[in-house]
Amino acid sequence: MKEISKLLEYRPSVKVLDATLRDGGLVNDFFFTDEFVKALYETNIKAGVDYMEFGYRADKELFNESEFGKWKFSSDEHIREIVGDNNTDLKLAIMADVGRCNYKEDIRPKSESPVDCIRVACYIHQIPAAIAMIEDAVNKGYEATCNIMAISTNQQGDLAAALDAVCKSPVSCIYIVDSYGSIYPESMARIADLYVSKAQEAGKQIGIHAHNNQQLAFANTIECVGDGVDWLDATYNSMGRGAGNCAMELLLGFLKNPKYQERYALEFVEKYMNPLKESGAVWGYDLQYLATGLLNQHPRTAIAFTKDGRKDYFEFYKELLATD
Amino acid sequence: MKEISKLLEYRPSVKVLDATLRDGGLVNDFFFTDEFVKALYETNIKAGVDYMEFGYRADKELFNESEFGKWKFSSDEHIREIVGDNNTDLKLAIMADVGRCNYKEDIRPKSESPVDCIRVACYIHQIPAAIAMIEDAVNKGYEATCNIMAISTNQQGDLAAALDAVCKSPVSCIYIVDSYGSIYPESMARIADLYVSKAQEAGKQIGIHAHNNQQLAFANTIECVGDGVDWLDATYNSMGRGAGNCAMELLLGFLKNPKYQERYALEFVEKYMNPLKESGAVWGYDLQYLATGLLNQHPRTAIAFTKDGRKDYFEFYKELLATD
């Protein structure tokens, strides 16, 4: 049982990262208006958020620029159009996927970029490639994180070996990523224990990126806070792939550091996220995502179900069971 | 940290109670069709649910029969029209509120009723009246529970004294009721520890009835399962007052007892709950309920906000802060 004092005090090392543009961009192919992005940036500053993730820096040889909004590629120039020189306490991040980012050319030295942090996303078999990207980013002057995805399908021994390898790199933070939204808080406590113990030995920090397939994204995030996890991902109104993420407005209400101001999160949801949803962008908890989360599967079948406008949830669940 | 074995095994003493008609009835003034209620009853049997709560047995001198559907009053006759003699493993419950139920007359001997269990709901200052109702119910041949509401506003010393008093009664189960949806899992573990330790001494069981104001109804329910709480309330598609309750479809997916079949819950949500929602019944997580939950307030202001069709969440939150 966690100590009572921890419920009323706060740990200054806790950081909140807004992933709305990046994970939310997977919902609308990154077509956010500049007005939206500027308001999001201003909200993050007022609400005391620590990091704002601007999207992917995807390889333009792999992805067609005409098919996506600019935050699929998040060039330094486009970010500067929003933030200028970003003379604020808000740090800026982008995500770089192993195998989908031409990082040697597209990530320029930090001295030429408004970005502070490169988040390197990978699957467990891509750890060596991720470490090469982390080293490249740190050598160029950035802070780097390693976001190992889909760990609910990995063996604990493999995960421990991966953490040992990443801990030897110049990474700042390693993320627990519950890509399938299948992890319960009881298991999350055990996973956090593994990550935090490895990180403490190596002087690294741990983060949590949760998905809401079983309405547990917020619960898993605050479970992790109590377990010593410091970097917390959230998105406004939970906007993110499939069932979405931990809601920023819930997380800021929970955290006790007085710099966090949940009222601005509520204001942003009312003025920008609800209209976005009303305009047709579809994300959030629903039975098809519960189904893939429960079965520890990638959400791609559930996303297809959603895109096809299907409402036959029971039939979908039977399809999953039949092919499980 | 909870034992790994508990994640894969199950405790046979765990019971699931469907509160859809009762807590959900607060959303639509108990106007459910007989077809809906019969399908719900059949679903509960197929899904392995242990108890089905049929609604309140409200005092007809206090509430006008013309203003409510029949499950506000849940007469033995109306229940029999749905279940006949109920020759199934599913037990039937009704809720009787202290001060709002003429129990001496309206609750007849068990031998004349299809009901198995009387759930006595009260606030902490009504414990003596609740004990009188529990004794009356048990003397008439029923099982009885005590559902102490709104405990997030009570002092722990008062709560301990209330539990001591109720534990001396012939009650079977005492419920942790998070009426305001304001309790975090870390605090829930502490509350469950108090309830379970008192109950174990007295040979009673503990239950959990959660609300979803902060998307924690399911998380708090499974936290409680791990802490030794045995009676679990849920409703299909979370239907219940304000932000609603723990979703049955999530809970049955989590529980490992093979008698629970979440697929029938998914089927019922698709065929009955989603159409009910589309027909205009409004419940579930939204920012106004987050706001009252976060501030540990009764949801009545948020329910009024919803009924008035307001969408100015930020203004509402400022109103709450100004009067907090």
XYZ file of C-alpha atoms in Angstrom:
648
model
C 0.000 0.000 0.000
C 1.389 3.392 -0.929
C 2.204 5.915 1.798
C -0.448 8.501 2.684
C 2.106 11.288 2.434
C 2.575 10.523 -1.262
C -1.061 11.339 -1.915
C -0.742 14.874 -0.585
C 2.824 15.784 -1.465
C 4.472 15.706 -4.868
C 7.733 14.576 -6.431
C 9.436 17.449 -8.297
C 10.971 14.962 -10.746
C 7.523 14.165 -12.201
C 7.084 15.562 -15.732
C 3.973 15.721 -17.899
C 4.269 15.327 -21.675
C 1.451 16.346 -24.004
C 1.286 13.837 -26.879
C -1.897 15.231 -28.486
C -0.366 16.187 -31.835
C 1.594 12.962 -32.183
C -0.724 10.217 -30.923
C -3.807 12.262 -31.789
C -2.352 12.826 -35.247
C -2.776 9.114 -35.874
C -6.536 9.778 -35.723
C -6.733 12.590 -38.305
C -3.564 11.955 -40.333
C -1.986 14.977 -38.619
C -4.315 17.521 -40.232
C -4.454 20.031 -37.379
C -4.970 23.714 -38.129
C -2.251 26.165 -37.110
C -4.819 27.860 -34.869
C -5.340 24.564 -33.035
C -1.617 23.942 -32.646
C -0.945 27.477 -31.400
C -3.784 27.229 -28.867
C -2.452 23.844 -27.741
C 1.014 25.315 -27.278
C -0.373 28.255 -25.261
C -2.516 25.914 -23.167
C 0.437 23.673 -22.333
C 2.390 26.692 -21.133
C -0.484 27.970 -18.964
C -1.315 24.512 -17.597
C 2.268 23.897 -16.477
C 2.857 20.961 -18.857
C 6.577 20.124 -19.093
C 6.937 18.777 -22.654
C 4.902 19.154 -25.836
C 5.402 16.522 -28.515
C 4.918 17.972 -31.991
C 4.469 14.826 -34.030
C 6.673 12.411 -35.933
C 9.678 13.286 -37.978
C 8.777 10.732 -40.617
C 10.927 9.890 -43.629
C 9.526 11.635 -46.727
C 10.823 8.793 -48.878
C 8.518 6.415 -47.009
C 5.476 8.642 -46.563
C 3.868 10.850 -49.171
C 3.685 14.464 -48.008
C 0.429 15.034 -49.857
C -1.339 12.378 -47.787
C -0.583 13.795 -44.351
C -0.670 17.014 -42.397
C 2.654 18.621 -41.602
C 2.941 17.118 -38.112
C 3.680 13.741 -39.652
C 7.037 15.306 -40.551
C 7.326 18.098 -37.930
C 10.111 20.037 -39.569
C 12.065 22.512 -37.475
C 10.663 25.259 -39.710
C 7.044 24.294 -39.114
C 7.626 24.089 -35.376
C 9.264 27.535 -35.402
C 6.195 28.973 -37.126
C 4.231 28.018 -33.999
C 6.706 28.647 -31.199
C 9.207 31.187 -32.513
C 12.254 30.768 -30.295
C 10.101 29.164 -27.584
C 11.317 31.342 -24.748
C 9.209 29.433 -22.238
C 9.592 26.651 -19.666
C 7.820 24.245 -22.031
C 10.245 21.842 -23.694
C 9.534 20.545 -27.187
C 9.775 16.957 -28.385
C 9.306 15.025 -31.605
C 9.002 11.305 -32.154
C 11.355 9.381 -34.421
C 10.381 5.783 -35.255
C 13.102 3.238 -35.849
C 13.064 2.417 -39.556
C 10.728 5.285 -40.440
C 12.980 8.280 -39.814
C 15.991 9.342 -41.893
C 17.528 10.697 -38.709
C 21.081 11.180 -39.979
C 19.876 13.840 -42.394
C 16.506 14.988 -41.053
C 17.568 15.609 -37.460
C 19.947 18.550 -37.541
C 22.128 19.731 -34.660
C 20.212 21.034 -31.669
C 21.797 24.480 -32.195
C 19.732 24.765 -35.401
C 16.450 23.411 -33.987
C 13.729 24.515 -31.550
C 13.337 20.867 -30.477
C 14.698 19.773 -27.088
C 13.978 16.066 -26.977
C 13.974 13.213 -29.510
C 11.670 10.350 -28.553
C 12.891 7.183 -30.228
C 10.108 4.612 -30.661
C 10.903 0.983 -31.364
C 9.826 -2.603 -30.904
C 11.970 -4.781 -28.694
C 13.810 -6.434 -31.610
C 14.893 -2.996 -32.820
C 16.812 -2.003 -29.684
C 20.242 -1.811 -31.385
C 18.835 0.501 -34.050
C 17.144 2.576 -31.351
C 20.402 2.930 -29.456
C 22.134 4.157 -32.620
C 19.432 6.823 -32.982
C 19.686 7.779 -29.302
C 23.451 8.196 -29.618
C 23.019 10.266 -32.765
C 20.473 12.531 -31.042
C 22.551 13.040 -27.903
C 25.682 13.687 -29.968
C 23.739 16.390 -31.788
C 22.861 18.030 -28.473
C 19.350 16.697 -27.788
C 17.862 14.896 -24.855
C 16.574 11.438 -25.905
C 13.984 8.948 -24.681
C 13.429 5.346 -25.706
C 9.808 4.236 -26.110
C 9.703 0.444 -26.343
C 6.278 -0.376 -27.762
C 3.889 -3.300 -27.358
C 5.661 -4.778 -24.338
C 2.542 -6.677 -23.252
C 3.545 -9.295 -25.824
C 7.201 -9.544 -24.689
C 8.821 -12.004 -22.338
C 10.087 -10.488 -19.113
C 13.591 -11.900 -19.696
C 13.795 -10.220 -23.102
C 12.530 -6.990 -21.608
C 15.174 -7.075 -18.864
C 17.909 -7.614 -21.462
C 16.549 -4.757 -23.582
C 16.497 -2.434 -20.559
C 20.089 -3.362 -19.700
C 21.162 -2.461 -23.228
C 19.257 0.832 -23.374
C 20.474 1.810 -19.900
C 24.032 1.752 -21.226
C 23.104 4.350 -23.875
C 22.994 8.116 -23.218
C 19.172 8.001 -23.006
C 17.435 10.184 -20.362
C 14.226 8.216 -19.982
C 12.866 4.812 -20.983
C 9.120 4.502 -21.471
C 6.733 1.751 -20.491
C 4.385 1.700 -23.513
C 1.101 -0.201 -23.203
C 0.356 -0.043 -26.938
C -2.515 -2.507 -26.774
C -4.163 -1.135 -23.631
C -4.122 -4.633 -22.217
C -2.201 -4.166 -18.970
C -4.016 -4.047 -15.616
C -2.694 -1.860 -12.771
C -1.629 -4.950 -10.802
C 0.645 -5.991 -13.661
C 1.689 -2.417 -14.294
C 3.068 -2.219 -10.741
C 5.235 -5.263 -11.492
C 6.451 -3.865 -14.831
C 7.200 -0.474 -13.254
C 9.200 -2.240 -10.563
C 11.395 -3.891 -13.209
C 11.894 -0.677 -15.194
C 12.502 1.555 -12.158
C 15.002 -0.830 -10.562
C 17.012 -1.055 -13.812
C 16.835 2.714 -14.303
C 17.883 3.599 -10.780
C 21.058 1.517 -11.135
C 21.889 3.357 -14.345
C 20.794 6.859 -13.324
C 17.945 6.982 -15.847
C 14.282 7.894 -15.509
C 11.177 5.918 -16.463
C 8.049 7.085 -18.292
C 4.557 5.712 -18.933
C 2.516 5.911 -22.134
C -0.855 4.243 -21.637
C -3.810 3.422 -23.896
C -7.434 3.460 -22.841
C -8.806 0.219 -24.331
C -10.013 -0.923 -20.912
C -10.571 2.542 -19.393
C -7.288 2.098 -17.538
C -4.997 4.665 -19.168
C -5.382 7.161 -16.304
C -5.431 4.434 -13.641
C -2.232 2.862 -15.008
C -0.568 6.261 -15.207
C -1.277 7.126 -11.572
C -0.332 3.587 -10.530
C 3.036 4.282 -12.151
C 3.429 7.654 -10.410
C 3.146 5.836 -7.097
C 5.733 3.300 -8.274
C 8.447 5.870 -9.041
C 7.736 6.527 -12.732
C 8.457 10.170 -13.556
C 7.580 10.962 -17.177
C 3.836 10.872 -17.783
C 2.279 11.033 -21.255
C -1.222 12.409 -21.666
C -3.406 13.887 -24.413
C -6.286 16.328 -24.232
C -9.619 14.519 -24.191
C -7.563 11.314 -24.511
C -7.083 11.918 -28.255
C -4.929 9.137 -29.646
C -4.930 6.031 -31.747
C -7.922 3.763 -31.211
C -9.149 4.069 -27.648
C -6.809 6.987 -27.030
C -4.528 7.826 -24.116
C -4.516 9.075 -20.554
C -6.601 12.276 -20.439
C -4.553 15.388 -19.666
C -7.498 16.930 -17.779
C -7.647 13.929 -15.429
C -3.901 13.762 -14.918
C -3.432 17.459 -14.114
C -6.311 17.249 -11.638
C -4.560 14.367 -9.864
C -1.043 15.798 -9.658
C -0.348 17.927 -6.603
C 2.514 20.081 -7.911
C 0.955 23.578 -7.806
C 2.396 24.441 -11.199
C -0.199 22.166 -12.838
C -3.477 23.968 -13.634
C -6.161 21.580 -14.812
C -8.602 24.415 -15.491
C -6.761 25.343 -18.702
C -6.978 21.739 -19.818
C -10.761 21.837 -19.337
C -10.904 25.092 -21.287
C -8.917 23.618 -24.182
C -11.064 20.491 -24.314
C -14.210 22.620 -24.457
C -12.931 25.050 -27.079
C -10.866 22.782 -29.315
C -11.152 19.058 -28.608
C -14.940 18.789 -28.426
C -15.379 20.693 -31.734
C -12.711 18.433 -33.291
C -14.699 15.405 -32.213
C -17.947 16.927 -33.449
C -16.294 17.566 -36.811
C -15.928 13.822 -37.295
C -12.594 12.719 -35.822
C -13.279 9.411 -34.041
C -11.285 8.169 -31.073
C -11.867 6.926 -27.556
C -12.994 3.948 -25.532
C -15.487 1.687 -27.278
C -16.242 -2.035 -27.287
C -14.028 -2.910 -30.279
C -11.005 -1.520 -28.436
C -11.995 -3.254 -25.218
C -12.023 -6.468 -27.268
C -8.490 -6.114 -28.695
C -7.170 -4.885 -25.342
C -8.707 -7.817 -23.501
C -7.149 -10.235 -25.993
C -3.773 -8.409 -25.974
C -3.895 -7.740 -29.701
C -2.758 -4.853 -31.902
C -5.717 -2.448 -32.345
C -5.531 -2.497 -36.162
C -8.623 -4.728 -36.536
C -10.569 -2.492 -34.155
C -9.460 0.633 -36.027
C -10.653 -0.953 -39.288
C -13.973 -1.808 -37.587
C -14.303 1.841 -36.605
C -13.370 3.179 -40.056
C -15.886 0.853 -41.690
C -18.620 2.299 -39.478
C -19.455 -1.144 -38.143
C -21.664 -1.422 -35.073
C -21.810 -5.225 -34.768
C -19.505 -5.407 -31.751
C -20.592 -8.889 -30.729
C -19.824 -10.290 -34.206
C -16.434 -8.549 -34.160
C -15.593 -10.075 -30.788
C -16.549 -13.518 -32.068
C -14.282 -12.954 -35.105
C -11.393 -12.129 -32.775
C -12.058 -15.162 -30.586
C -12.233 -17.433 -33.628
C -8.818 -16.303 -34.880
C -7.120 -15.797 -31.503
C 2.443 -5.452 -4.806
C -0.210 -8.101 -5.338
C 0.801 -11.717 -5.904
C 1.137 -12.936 -9.484
C -0.973 -15.981 -8.715
C -3.939 -13.747 -7.945
C -3.903 -12.460 -11.503
C -4.374 -15.900 -13.012
C -6.460 -17.674 -10.389
C -9.779 -16.604 -8.940
C -11.475 -16.372 -5.585
C -14.778 -18.303 -5.584
C -16.222 -15.876 -3.016
C -16.236 -13.051 -5.580
C -19.763 -12.118 -6.683
C -20.892 -9.785 -9.461
C -24.052 -7.713 -9.023
C -25.763 -6.064 -11.987
C -27.115 -2.661 -10.881
C -28.265 -1.509 -14.336
C -31.969 -1.197 -13.529
C -31.380 0.546 -10.217
C -28.485 2.960 -10.808
C -29.333 3.196 -14.511
C -32.939 3.903 -13.563
C -31.752 7.175 -12.054
C -30.933 8.239 -15.632
C -34.316 7.535 -17.243
C -36.623 7.667 -14.202
C -36.861 3.859 -14.361
C -38.752 3.780 -17.667
C -37.351 0.526 -19.033
C -39.473 -1.614 -21.338
C -40.364 -5.127 -20.242
C -38.496 -6.419 -23.294
C -35.339 -4.662 -22.067
C -35.719 -6.022 -18.542
C -36.344 -9.557 -19.731
C -33.319 -9.436 -22.041
C -31.221 -8.061 -19.177
C -32.374 -10.896 -16.936
C -31.542 -13.509 -19.603
C -28.158 -11.893 -20.243
C -27.249 -11.927 -16.569
C -28.040 -15.638 -16.399
C -25.961 -16.450 -19.502
C -23.065 -14.198 -18.464
C -22.777 -15.837 -15.048
C -23.712 -12.722 -13.073
C -24.519 -13.586 -9.441
C -27.099 -10.938 -8.476
C -29.463 -8.731 -10.441
C -30.755 -5.620 -8.704
C -34.248 -4.718 -9.873
C -34.548 -1.155 -8.677
C -35.695 0.655 -5.577
C -38.641 -0.259 -3.432
C -39.571 3.378 -2.934
C -42.358 4.606 -0.679
C -45.419 5.467 -2.782
C -46.377 8.117 -0.249
C -43.126 9.950 -1.020
C -42.924 9.376 -4.779
C -45.728 9.750 -7.294
C -46.221 6.544 -9.267
C -47.221 8.467 -12.382
C -43.807 10.166 -12.553
C -41.670 7.035 -12.588
C -41.368 3.683 -14.283
C -42.245 0.631 -12.224
C -38.661 -0.130 -11.185
C -38.712 2.841 -8.852
C -41.022 0.686 -6.753
C -40.068 -2.847 -7.899
C -43.049 -4.657 -6.491
C -42.836 -8.413 -6.042
C -45.603 -8.721 -8.648
C -43.695 -6.750 -11.290
C -40.546 -8.746 -10.658
C -42.498 -11.999 -10.988
C -43.811 -10.864 -14.370
C -40.181 -10.897 -15.572
C -38.694 -13.861 -13.729
C -41.593 -16.167 -12.852
C -40.280 -18.299 -9.995
C -36.686 -17.530 -11.039
C -35.518 -21.141 -11.069
C -31.961 -20.076 -11.915
C -28.637 -19.473 -10.168
C -29.164 -15.714 -10.481
C -30.193 -14.123 -7.194
C -32.450 -11.078 -7.159
C -31.984 -7.900 -5.156
C -33.791 -4.628 -4.590
C -32.571 -1.431 -2.983
C -34.315 0.139 0.012
C -33.211 3.651 0.984
C -33.325 4.669 4.619
C -36.148 7.180 4.957
C -37.541 6.511 1.497
C -38.913 2.980 1.930
C -41.947 1.945 3.968
C -40.200 -1.349 4.638
C -42.425 -2.592 7.434
C -45.349 -2.835 5.031
C -43.807 -2.913 1.568
C -41.264 -5.653 2.199
C -43.239 -8.838 2.754
C -41.848 -12.131 4.069
C -39.323 -13.794 1.773
C -41.698 -16.768 1.401
C -44.052 -14.461 -0.560
C -41.376 -12.762 -2.698
C -39.037 -13.645 -5.587
C -36.426 -11.295 -4.065
C -33.383 -12.789 -2.308
C -31.496 -9.776 -1.052
C -32.434 -6.359 0.364
C -29.745 -3.718 -0.182
C -30.141 -1.024 2.479
C -28.675 2.312 1.365
C -27.905 5.032 3.881
C -25.665 7.932 4.767
C -23.365 7.507 7.722
C -25.641 9.414 10.122
C -28.472 7.001 9.312
C -26.699 3.835 10.497
C -29.139 3.087 13.345
C -32.080 3.321 10.936
C -30.219 1.138 8.454
C -29.591 -1.501 11.117
C -33.305 -1.559 11.950
C -34.071 -2.199 8.268
C -31.368 -4.884 8.022
C -32.820 -6.661 11.069
C -36.313 -6.412 9.617
C -35.146 -7.883 6.296
C -33.208 -10.757 7.852
C -36.101 -11.540 10.216
C -38.342 -11.801 7.156
C -35.955 -14.330 5.586
C -33.864 -12.158 3.248
C -30.169 -11.655 2.880
C -29.233 -7.991 3.521
C -26.408 -5.634 2.559
C -25.596 -2.179 3.896
C -24.515 0.411 1.333
C -23.036 3.409 3.158
C -22.996 6.215 0.611
C -20.748 9.218 0.034
C -17.957 8.021 2.327
C -15.389 10.237 0.612
C -16.732 13.057 2.783
C -16.606 11.091 6.067
C -13.932 11.030 8.730
C -12.140 7.706 9.079
C -12.948 7.542 12.808
C -16.666 7.937 12.106
C -16.446 5.315 9.393
C -14.735 2.840 11.723
C -17.456 3.377 14.326
C -20.178 2.917 11.687
C -18.569 -0.327 10.503
C -18.363 -1.618 14.070
C -22.077 -0.969 14.521
C -23.136 -2.531 11.210
C -20.873 -5.547 11.785
C -22.956 -6.374 14.875
C -26.118 -6.553 12.749
C -27.149 -9.652 10.761
C -25.917 -8.026 7.517
C -24.127 -10.237 4.938
C -22.113 -7.578 3.164
C -21.134 -3.936 3.707
C -20.443 -1.836 0.628
C -17.766 0.758 -0.034
C -19.747 3.328 -2.045
C -17.788 6.016 -3.913
C -20.886 8.108 -4.649
C -18.915 11.109 -5.885
C -16.373 9.201 -7.975
C -13.644 11.074 -6.165
C -11.549 8.249 -4.720
C -8.227 7.240 -6.327
C -7.063 3.599 -6.274
C -4.301 4.436 -3.782
C -6.915 5.691 -1.316
C -9.292 2.887 -2.225
C -6.678 0.340 -1.108
C -6.568 2.049 2.285
C -10.368 2.181 2.605
C -10.685 -1.468 1.538
C -8.115 -2.399 4.181
C -10.269 -0.774 6.882
C -13.502 -2.375 5.675
C -12.024 -5.838 5.097
C -10.261 -5.956 8.476
C -13.493 -5.000 10.289
C -15.507 -7.472 8.230
C -13.134 -10.389 8.715
C -13.362 -10.035 12.492
C -17.155 -10.131 12.271
C -17.504 -12.791 9.555
C -18.983 -10.353 7.021
C -18.124 -9.628 3.404
C -17.275 -6.317 1.714
C -18.553 -4.905 -1.576
C -17.572 -2.057 -3.893
C -19.893 0.303 -5.772
C -17.861 2.762 -7.843
C -18.676 5.801 -9.987
C -16.837 6.803 -13.116
C -16.344 10.562 -12.678
C -12.593 10.204 -13.115
C -12.640 7.093 -15.336
C -11.705 5.066 -12.273
C -14.831 2.980 -11.605
C -13.338 -0.160 -13.190
C -9.832 0.541 -11.828
C -11.170 1.026 -8.299
C -13.255 -2.132 -8.579
C -10.314 -4.316 -9.595
C -8.119 -2.615 -6.991
C -10.709 -3.764 -4.452
C -10.781 -7.332 -5.806
C -7.061 -7.531 -5.098
C -7.645 -6.165 -1.600
C -10.148 -8.863 -0.569
C -13.417 -7.181 -1.531
C -15.911 -9.789 -2.759
C -19.145 -8.166 -3.936
C -18.651 -6.165 -7.133
C -21.309 -3.856 -8.572
C -21.347 -3.153 -12.294
C -23.789 -1.917 -14.942
C -23.926 -2.575 -18.659
C -22.226 0.193 -20.617
C -21.654 1.855 -17.226
C -25.268 3.091 -17.131
C -25.831 4.931 -13.880
C -26.282 8.318 -12.318
C -24.060 11.024 -13.748
C -20.793 9.520 -14.948
C -22.155 6.018 -14.382
C -20.592 2.931 -12.839
C -18.067 0.190 -13.429
C -18.821 -1.345 -16.850
C -20.030 -4.944 -16.670
C -18.301 -5.773 -19.969
C -14.936 -4.656 -18.556
C -15.405 -6.423 -15.240
C -16.447 -9.788 -16.701
C -13.457 -9.633 -19.061
C -11.132 -9.146 -16.089
C -12.497 -11.834 -13.779
C -10.974 -15.272 -14.238
C -13.785 -17.453 -12.866
C -14.814 -19.430 -15.978
C -18.491 -18.991 -15.179
C -18.246 -15.343 -16.282
C -18.847 -14.860 -20.021
C -18.117 -11.304 -21.137
C -19.302 -12.038 -24.681
C -22.947 -11.893 -23.583
C -22.279 -8.544 -21.965
C -20.916 -7.225 -25.267
C -23.988 -8.602 -27.044
C -26.356 -6.900 -24.598
C -24.557 -3.566 -24.878
C -24.773 -3.718 -28.668
C -28.423 -4.769 -28.805
C -29.914 -2.833 -25.899
C -27.617 -0.286 -24.263
C -26.358 1.475 -27.391
C -29.923 1.910 -28.748
C -30.980 3.226 -25.314
C -28.212 5.802 -25.488
C -29.082 6.712 -29.071
C -32.708 7.220 -27.998
C -31.592 10.102 -25.778
C -30.693 8.723 -22.335
C -27.556 10.572 -21.237
C -24.964 9.130 -18.873
C -21.244 8.517 -18.710
C -17.906 10.195 -18.177
C -17.774 13.856 -19.188
C -15.974 16.958 -17.950
C -18.751 18.167 -15.623
C -18.548 14.887 -13.704
C -14.771 14.983 -13.663
C -15.136 18.424 -12.069
C -17.436 17.355 -9.214
C -15.421 14.172 -8.676
C -12.164 16.078 -8.500
C -13.678 18.477 -5.958
C -15.332 15.652 -3.971
C -18.809 17.088 -4.434
C -22.253 15.561 -4.930
C -22.902 15.269 -8.706
C -26.223 17.152 -8.538
C -24.779 20.343 -10.080
C -23.186 18.321 -12.884
C -26.441 16.460 -13.519
C -28.266 19.817 -13.753
C -25.568 21.033 -16.185
C -26.212 17.948 -18.322
C -30.014 18.292 -18.193
C -29.764 21.953 -19.200
C -27.766 20.933 -22.276
C -24.900 23.201 -21.249
C -21.541 22.802 -22.985
C -19.594 25.548 -21.175
C -17.517 23.169 -19.093
C -14.845 25.716 -18.236
C -17.426 28.177 -16.907
C -19.036 25.383 -14.862
C -15.683 24.450 -13.349
C -15.050 28.072 -12.427
C -18.498 28.204 -10.782
C -17.587 25.159 -8.685
C -14.218 26.602 -7.711
C -15.820 29.911 -6.731
C -18.270 28.215 -4.357
C -15.992 25.398 -3.135
